[in-house]
Amino acid sequence: MNKKLKLWTGIGTYALMNMGAIAPALSESATAAERLALPSAEVSTLLSQNEACVAVPVEGGGEGGGEESGEGGEGGEGGEGGEGGEGGEGGEGGTSSEAVFTIRTFLPPSQHFQDRQILTDFVDELIIPNYEALTDHTGELATAIATFTDNPTEANLEVAQAAWLATRTPWEQSEAFAFGPAAFLGLDAELDDWPLNEADVIAVLESGDTLTPAYVEGLQTSQKGFHAIGYLLFGMDSEKSLTTFTDRDLAYLAAIAPVFDQTANDLLLSWTEGIQGYPAFRSEFVTAGEGSEIYPTRQAAGEEIAQGIIGILDELGNVKIGEAMAAQNPFLLESRFSQSSLADFEANLISARNAYLGDYAAAGTDGRGLSDFVAAINPALDAQIRTQLDGAMADIEAIPGPLEKTLCDRSAQPAIAAAQESVVALFDLFSQRVLPLVQQ
């Protein structure tokens, strides 16, 4: 047992700002919004024939393992969280900054964030059960794809497509804690690189290379994650028929599914046991302030939770909904191949709720969360957050779907705008009211 384990470095918002991140982590820290603005040497010329919108191709390679949790909030004034992220571009639809700062609470030292149970429950009652659900579904997806590729029938195709949709739910519900190994080891990008340039997938299909799991492991992230599988299973507009599947399609699916499943299991193991010579990240998080190499204080880990919530609200409101709506372009919708982006939106909002409450509703766990910390200081603020979470979910559910077809429908615009404004208002609330409480 004398082997010296590598220590986690440069993984979360706190670590990136206060302890110094390694170069790979920094290079992958751009948001999806920033990446969409980057120049592209190759852009797909395939256009989705969406009846509602005039589709415009965008460059692929979106998240790239980016540090999603680091995009929210201005970080209050001082505190160990440093600058606290860029805060996205949103906020137009949220609570006014004047109202926020007139009721900002300053805490005596006795009320500063010190609750270790919140940190422990965040891992044991949320992260691990969520990732366990994810691996259950990725295993079922791999089995369904294997069955379909061995016996390509209409019934087996429907089962594989349903399994893909079911797997999206626990993944999108995990987006509020895409820090740690998800970012540091690039596992987020391996599973969910977007937006996808379908030309990357077509290049593999047309390559003539022998398609095996080992070959797929060496591909770039846009060629082996959720959206590559989604493109192969659903086609451009969720209308792929059994007769259009080629032998190459089937070979690619057969090779990609086990790699995808293993990546999801690696993500779970990175928290529970450790992988690639790194110790279990759970031990780093729950020992914040007492032996953790990443989080020198409990407050630092608490800030990571808050930043994770802010990050997914920023991405959901300002990028996933906001950019697609502003551009009137379905190519900016994340799950456009399956036409299930609305389900992703709902799961992302549930992710923010779960992270705030400290439990995983789908598994019936019941932990302490930031909600308990906030409620002890300001019960009215906690009640406001819960009310706005419910309201934002109702607004998302009110969007007529599939969004890939209704995005540019004038009659749907008020509902889409209302949902976007509700999510951005939550982003503002957590950025300006919750994060400063944790940072004090």
mmCIF file of N, CA, C and O in Angstrom, residues 317-384:
data_model
loop_
_atom_site.group_PDB
_atom_site.id
_atom_site.type_symbol
_atom_site.label_atom_id
_atom_site.label_comp_id
_atom_site.label_asym_id
_atom_site.label_seq_id
_atom_site.Cartn_x
_atom_site.Cartn_y
_atom_site.Cartn_z
ATOM 1 N N GLY A 317 -31.236 28.349 -19.041
ATOM 2 C CA GLY A 317 -31.972 29.554 -19.386
ATOM 3 C C GLY A 317 -31.332 30.369 -20.485
ATOM 4 O O GLY A 317 -32.013 30.798 -21.433
ATOM 5 N N ASN A 318 -30.022 30.573 -20.398
ATOM 6 C CA ASN A 318 -29.349 31.473 -21.327
ATOM 7 C C ASN A 318 -28.830 30.799 -22.578
ATOM 8 O O ASN A 318 -28.652 31.460 -23.602
ATOM 9 N N VAL A 319 -28.587 29.490 -22.513
ATOM 10 C CA VAL A 319 -28.017 28.791 -23.660
ATOM 11 C C VAL A 319 -29.022 27.853 -24.305
ATOM 12 O O VAL A 319 -29.447 28.059 -25.440
ATOM 13 N N LYS A 320 -29.430 26.828 -23.583
ATOM 14 C CA LYS A 320 -30.280 25.806 -24.201
ATOM 15 C C LYS A 320 -31.603 26.368 -24.708
ATOM 16 O O LYS A 320 -32.044 26.042 -25.813
ATOM 17 N N ILE A 321 -32.249 27.202 -23.882
ATOM 18 C CA ILE A 321 -33.493 27.831 -24.325
ATOM 19 C C ILE A 321 -33.197 29.161 -25.002
ATOM 20 O O ILE A 321 -33.661 29.422 -26.117
ATOM 21 N N GLY A 322 -32.420 30.000 -24.347
ATOM 22 C CA GLY A 322 -32.239 31.375 -24.790
ATOM 23 C C GLY A 322 -31.610 31.505 -26.163
ATOM 24 O O GLY A 322 -32.100 32.269 -27.003
ATOM 25 N N GLU A 323 -30.523 30.775 -26.424
ATOM 26 C CA GLU A 323 -29.854 30.926 -27.709
ATOM 27 C C GLU A 323 -30.673 30.349 -28.856
ATOM 28 O O GLU A 323 -30.726 30.929 -29.942
ATOM 29 N N ALA A 324 -31.297 29.203 -28.619
ATOM 30 C CA ALA A 324 -32.129 28.619 -29.675
ATOM 31 C C ALA A 324 -33.306 29.532 -30.000
ATOM 32 O O ALA A 324 -33.667 29.723 -31.166
ATOM 33 N N MET A 325 -33.917 30.116 -28.970
ATOM 34 C CA MET A 325 -35.048 31.007 -29.180
ATOM 35 C C MET A 325 -34.612 32.277 -29.903
ATOM 36 O O MET A 325 -35.274 32.729 -30.838
ATOM 37 N N ALA A 326 -33.487 32.859 -29.478
ATOM 38 C CA ALA A 326 -33.033 34.101 -30.086
ATOM 39 C C ALA A 326 -32.654 33.903 -31.550
ATOM 40 O O ALA A 326 -32.932 34.753 -32.397
ATOM 41 N N ALA A 327 -32.021 32.777 -31.856
ATOM 42 C CA ALA A 327 -31.589 32.504 -33.228
ATOM 43 C C ALA A 327 -32.693 31.892 -34.075
ATOM 44 O O ALA A 327 -32.559 31.836 -35.297
ATOM 45 N N GLN A 328 -33.779 31.434 -33.420
ATOM 46 C CA GLN A 328 -34.852 30.727 -34.126
ATOM 47 C C GLN A 328 -34.253 29.596 -34.963
ATOM 48 O O GLN A 328 -34.581 29.424 -36.145
ATOM 49 N N ASN A 329 -33.410 28.815 -34.310
ATOM 50 C CA ASN A 329 -32.657 27.782 -35.014
ATOM 51 C C ASN A 329 -32.706 26.469 -34.253
ATOM 52 O O ASN A 329 -32.108 26.344 -33.179
ATOM 53 N N PRO A 330 -33.391 25.449 -34.773
ATOM 54 C CA PRO A 330 -33.488 24.167 -34.065
ATOM 55 C C PRO A 330 -32.168 23.439 -33.955
ATOM 56 O O PRO A 330 -32.040 22.516 -33.157
ATOM 57 N N PHE A 331 -31.161 23.834 -34.748
ATOM 58 C CA PHE A 331 -29.857 23.198 -34.632
ATOM 59 C C PHE A 331 -29.213 23.491 -33.280
ATOM 60 O O PHE A 331 -28.260 22.829 -32.893
ATOM 61 N N LEU A 332 -29.709 24.477 -32.567
ATOM 62 C CA LEU A 332 -29.169 24.804 -31.261
ATOM 63 C C LEU A 332 -29.862 24.052 -30.127
ATOM 64 O O LEU A 332 -29.509 24.239 -28.968
ATOM 65 N N LEU A 333 -30.834 23.220 -30.449
ATOM 66 C CA LEU A 333 -31.510 22.414 -29.436
ATOM 67 C C LEU A 333 -30.714 21.134 -29.211
ATOM 68 O O LEU A 333 -30.304 20.467 -30.160
ATOM 69 N N GLU A 334 -30.535 20.781 -27.949
ATOM 70 C CA GLU A 334 -29.578 19.731 -27.622
ATOM 71 C C GLU A 334 -29.983 18.364 -28.160
ATOM 72 O O GLU A 334 -29.170 17.664 -28.755
ATOM 73 N N SER A 335 -31.215 17.944 -27.939
ATOM 74 C CA SER A 335 -31.639 16.601 -28.350
ATOM 75 C C SER A 335 -32.517 16.674 -29.592
ATOM 76 O O SER A 335 -33.593 16.099 -29.653
ATOM 77 N N ARG A 336 -32.022 17.377 -30.603
ATOM 78 C CA ARG A 336 -32.831 17.623 -31.794
ATOM 79 C C ARG A 336 -33.062 16.366 -32.621
ATOM 80 O O ARG A 336 -34.079 16.260 -33.300
ATOM 81 N N PHE A 337 -32.132 15.381 -32.590
ATOM 82 C CA PHE A 337 -32.323 14.175 -33.398
ATOM 83 C C PHE A 337 -33.531 13.375 -32.913
ATOM 84 O O PHE A 337 -34.311 12.866 -33.707
ATOM 85 N N SER A 338 -33.696 13.273 -31.614
ATOM 86 C CA SER A 338 -34.831 12.548 -31.033
ATOM 87 C C SER A 338 -36.022 13.454 -30.786
ATOM 88 O O SER A 338 -37.084 12.986 -30.383
ATOM 89 N N GLN A 339 -35.838 14.745 -30.979
ATOM 90 C CA GLN A 339 -36.865 15.757 -30.727
ATOM 91 C C GLN A 339 -37.398 15.647 -29.294
ATOM 92 O O GLN A 339 -38.599 15.668 -29.041
ATOM 93 N N SER A 340 -36.456 15.582 -28.364
ATOM 94 C CA SER A 340 -36.806 15.431 -26.951
ATOM 95 C C SER A 340 -36.137 16.489 -26.081
ATOM 96 O O SER A 340 -35.891 16.262 -24.901
ATOM 97 N N SER A 341 -35.847 17.654 -26.656
ATOM 98 C CA SER A 341 -35.154 18.692 -25.889
ATOM 99 C C SER A 341 -35.977 19.189 -24.714
ATOM 100 O O SER A 341 -35.423 19.570 -23.672
ATOM 101 N N LEU A 342 -37.304 19.204 -24.843
ATOM 102 C CA LEU A 342 -38.135 19.651 -23.724
ATOM 103 C C LEU A 342 -37.959 18.746 -22.510
ATOM 104 O O LEU A 342 -37.944 19.230 -21.368
ATOM 105 N N ALA A 343 -37.831 17.454 -22.739
ATOM 106 C CA ALA A 343 -37.596 16.528 -21.624
ATOM 107 C C ALA A 343 -36.255 16.820 -20.965
ATOM 108 O O ALA A 343 -36.118 16.722 -19.736
ATOM 109 N N ASP A 344 -35.254 17.202 -21.750
ATOM 110 C CA ASP A 344 -33.957 17.591 -21.189
ATOM 111 C C ASP A 344 -34.113 18.817 -20.298
ATOM 112 O O ASP A 344 -33.513 18.901 -19.221
ATOM 113 N N PHE A 345 -34.896 19.787 -20.752
ATOM 114 C CA PHE A 345 -35.097 21.005 -19.965
ATOM 115 C C PHE A 345 -35.701 20.670 -18.602
ATOM 116 O O PHE A 345 -35.256 21.183 -17.565
ATOM 117 N N GLU A 346 -36.717 19.826 -18.608
ATOM 118 C CA GLU A 346 -37.359 19.453 -17.345
ATOM 119 C C GLU A 346 -36.370 18.746 -16.428
ATOM 120 O O GLU A 346 -36.319 19.024 -15.222
ATOM 121 N N ALA A 347 -35.579 17.832 -16.988
ATOM 122 C CA ALA A 347 -34.604 17.103 -16.177
ATOM 123 C C ALA A 347 -33.533 18.038 -15.624
ATOM 124 O O ALA A 347 -33.080 17.869 -14.489
ATOM 125 N N ASN A 348 -33.104 19.030 -16.399
ATOM 126 C CA ASN A 348 -32.116 19.993 -15.911
ATOM 127 C C ASN A 348 -32.656 20.795 -14.742
ATOM 128 O O ASN A 348 -31.937 21.079 -13.774
ATOM 129 N N LEU A 349 -33.918 21.194 -14.806
ATOM 130 C CA LEU A 349 -34.506 21.945 -13.705
ATOM 131 C C LEU A 349 -34.652 21.059 -12.470
ATOM 132 O O LEU A 349 -34.423 21.507 -11.336
ATOM 133 N N ILE A 350 -34.984 19.803 -12.683
ATOM 134 C CA ILE A 350 -35.028 18.854 -11.566
ATOM 135 C C ILE A 350 -33.641 18.704 -10.958
ATOM 136 O O ILE A 350 -33.485 18.577 -9.732
ATOM 137 N N SER A 351 -32.620 18.739 -11.790
ATOM 138 C CA SER A 351 -31.243 18.655 -11.294
ATOM 139 C C SER A 351 -30.940 19.799 -10.338
ATOM 140 O O SER A 351 -30.355 19.592 -9.264
ATOM 141 N N ALA A 352 -31.346 21.013 -10.722
ATOM 142 C CA ALA A 352 -31.132 22.166 -9.845
ATOM 143 C C ALA A 352 -31.911 22.003 -8.549
ATOM 144 O O ALA A 352 -31.399 22.305 -7.462
ATOM 145 N N ARG A 353 -33.139 21.522 -8.648
ATOM 146 C CA ARG A 353 -33.960 21.318 -7.447
ATOM 147 C C ARG A 353 -33.313 20.280 -6.535
ATOM 148 O O ARG A 353 -33.198 20.480 -5.318
ATOM 149 N N ASN A 354 -32.920 19.138 -7.109
ATOM 150 C CA ASN A 354 -32.307 18.088 -6.300
ATOM 151 C C ASN A 354 -31.048 18.584 -5.595
ATOM 152 O O ASN A 354 -30.805 18.268 -4.427
ATOM 153 N N ALA A 355 -30.236 19.352 -6.316
ATOM 154 C CA ALA A 355 -29.001 19.863 -5.717
ATOM 155 C C ALA A 355 -29.303 20.830 -4.580
ATOM 156 O O ALA A 355 -28.572 20.875 -3.581
ATOM 157 N N TYR A 356 -30.360 21.597 -4.703
ATOM 158 C CA TYR A 356 -30.732 22.534 -3.648
ATOM 159 C C TYR A 356 -31.286 21.790 -2.430
ATOM 160 O O TYR A 356 -30.963 22.125 -1.285
ATOM 161 N N LEU A 357 -32.084 20.760 -2.668
ATOM 162 C CA LEU A 357 -32.695 20.023 -1.562
ATOM 163 C C LEU A 357 -31.752 18.985 -0.956
ATOM 164 O O LEU A 357 -31.927 18.585 0.196
ATOM 165 N N GLY A 358 -30.789 18.499 -1.751
ATOM 166 C CA GLY A 358 -29.828 17.532 -1.231
ATOM 167 C C GLY A 358 -30.286 16.098 -1.284
ATOM 168 O O GLY A 358 -29.792 15.262 -0.520
ATOM 169 N N ASP A 359 -31.205 15.782 -2.181
ATOM 170 C CA ASP A 359 -31.647 14.398 -2.308
ATOM 171 C C ASP A 359 -31.958 14.081 -3.766
ATOM 172 O O ASP A 359 -32.009 14.975 -4.618
ATOM 173 N N TYR A 360 -32.149 12.797 -4.039
ATOM 174 C CA TYR A 360 -32.454 12.339 -5.397
ATOM 175 C C TYR A 360 -33.879 11.821 -5.395
ATOM 176 O O TYR A 360 -34.152 10.697 -4.964
ATOM 177 N N ALA A 361 -34.772 12.643 -5.864
ATOM 178 C CA ALA A 361 -36.199 12.342 -5.773
ATOM 179 C C ALA A 361 -36.547 11.020 -6.449
ATOM 180 O O ALA A 361 -37.409 10.272 -5.958
ATOM 181 N N ALA A 362 -35.892 10.701 -7.554
ATOM 182 C CA ALA A 362 -36.221 9.487 -8.296
ATOM 183 C C ALA A 362 -35.958 8.222 -7.486
ATOM 184 O O ALA A 362 -36.588 7.189 -7.713
ATOM 185 N N ALA A 363 -35.012 8.297 -6.542
ATOM 186 C CA ALA A 363 -34.690 7.144 -5.700
ATOM 187 C C ALA A 363 -35.298 7.260 -4.314
ATOM 188 O O ALA A 363 -35.126 6.380 -3.471
ATOM 189 N N GLY A 364 -35.997 8.364 -4.053
ATOM 190 C CA GLY A 364 -36.650 8.538 -2.757
ATOM 191 C C GLY A 364 -35.713 8.828 -1.608
ATOM 192 O O GLY A 364 -36.076 8.628 -0.437
ATOM 193 N N THR A 365 -34.507 9.321 -1.899
ATOM 194 C CA THR A 365 -33.589 9.651 -0.811
ATOM 195 C C THR A 365 -34.001 10.980 -0.167
ATOM 196 O O THR A 365 -34.716 11.776 -0.767
ATOM 197 N N ASP A 366 -33.536 11.209 1.035
ATOM 198 C CA ASP A 366 -33.941 12.406 1.780
ATOM 199 C C ASP A 366 -32.761 12.917 2.585
ATOM 200 O O ASP A 366 -32.543 12.520 3.725
ATOM 201 N N GLY A 367 -31.980 13.804 1.986
ATOM 202 C CA GLY A 367 -30.803 14.326 2.666
ATOM 203 C C GLY A 367 -30.968 15.780 3.054
ATOM 204 O O GLY A 367 -31.944 16.431 2.696
ATOM 205 N N ARG A 368 -30.002 16.275 3.804
ATOM 206 C CA ARG A 368 -29.926 17.707 4.077
ATOM 207 C C ARG A 368 -29.321 18.392 2.861
ATOM 208 O O ARG A 368 -28.479 17.824 2.173
ATOM 209 N N GLY A 369 -29.761 19.617 2.595
ATOM 210 C CA GLY A 369 -29.242 20.323 1.440
ATOM 211 C C GLY A 369 -29.065 21.798 1.721
ATOM 212 O O GLY A 369 -29.286 22.270 2.845
ATOM 213 N N LEU A 370 -28.672 22.536 0.707
ATOM 214 C CA LEU A 370 -28.539 23.981 0.859
ATOM 215 C C LEU A 370 -29.846 24.603 1.314
ATOM 216 O O LEU A 370 -29.847 25.645 1.975
ATOM 217 N N SER A 371 -30.952 23.970 0.965
ATOM 218 C CA SER A 371 -32.249 24.458 1.412
ATOM 219 C C SER A 371 -32.305 24.574 2.929
ATOM 220 O O SER A 371 -32.840 25.556 3.473
ATOM 221 N N ASP A 372 -31.746 23.597 3.630
ATOM 222 C CA ASP A 372 -31.743 23.635 5.096
ATOM 223 C C ASP A 372 -30.893 24.798 5.608
ATOM 224 O O ASP A 372 -31.264 25.464 6.585
ATOM 225 N N PHE A 373 -29.777 25.032 4.957
ATOM 226 C CA PHE A 373 -28.908 26.148 5.332
ATOM 227 C C PHE A 373 -29.616 27.484 5.101
ATOM 228 O O PHE A 373 -29.629 28.359 5.979
ATOM 229 N N VAL A 374 -30.233 27.629 3.928
ATOM 230 C CA VAL A 374 -30.918 28.881 3.606
ATOM 231 C C VAL A 374 -32.121 29.089 4.512
ATOM 232 O O VAL A 374 -32.345 30.195 5.030
ATOM 233 N N ALA A 375 -32.898 28.043 4.732
ATOM 234 C CA ALA A 375 -34.113 28.163 5.542
ATOM 235 C C ALA A 375 -33.796 28.570 6.972
ATOM 236 O O ALA A 375 -34.574 29.290 7.614
ATOM 237 N N ALA A 376 -32.662 28.119 7.509
ATOM 238 C CA ALA A 376 -32.288 28.482 8.875
ATOM 239 C C ALA A 376 -31.948 29.955 8.993
ATOM 240 O O ALA A 376 -32.108 30.557 10.059
ATOM 241 N N ILE A 377 -31.499 30.556 7.896
ATOM 242 C CA ILE A 377 -31.124 31.965 7.895
ATOM 243 C C ILE A 377 -32.274 32.854 7.450
ATOM 244 O O ILE A 377 -32.560 33.898 8.047
ATOM 245 N N ASN A 378 -32.964 32.416 6.396
ATOM 246 C CA ASN A 378 -34.005 33.238 5.779
ATOM 247 C C ASN A 378 -35.102 32.329 5.238
ATOM 248 O O ASN A 378 -35.103 31.967 4.051
ATOM 249 N N PRO A 379 -36.063 31.941 6.074
ATOM 250 C CA PRO A 379 -37.135 31.042 5.623
ATOM 251 C C PRO A 379 -37.907 31.585 4.423
ATOM 252 O O PRO A 379 -38.340 30.818 3.564
ATOM 253 N N ALA A 380 -38.066 32.890 4.358
ATOM 254 C CA ALA A 380 -38.806 33.472 3.236
ATOM 255 C C ALA A 380 -38.065 33.266 1.923
ATOM 256 O O ALA A 380 -38.687 33.024 0.882
ATOM 257 N N LEU A 381 -36.744 33.360 1.958
ATOM 258 C CA LEU A 381 -35.965 33.131 0.751
ATOM 259 C C LEU A 381 -36.076 31.683 0.304
ATOM 260 O O LEU A 381 -36.233 31.394 -0.890
ATOM 261 N N ASP A 382 -35.989 30.759 1.238
ATOM 262 C CA ASP A 382 -36.142 29.340 0.902
ATOM 263 C C ASP A 382 -37.515 29.094 0.281
ATOM 264 O O ASP A 382 -37.626 28.376 -0.731
ATOM 265 N N ALA A 383 -38.548 29.680 0.849
ATOM 266 C CA ALA A 383 -39.891 29.511 0.297
ATOM 267 C C ALA A 383 -39.989 30.114 -1.101
ATOM 268 O O ALA A 383 -40.631 29.550 -1.995
ATOM 269 N N GLN A 384 -39.352 31.249 -1.304
ATOM 270 C CA GLN A 384 -39.354 31.887 -2.621
ATOM 271 C C GLN A 384 -38.676 31.000 -3.654
ATOM 272 O O GLN A 384 -39.170 30.855 -4.784
#
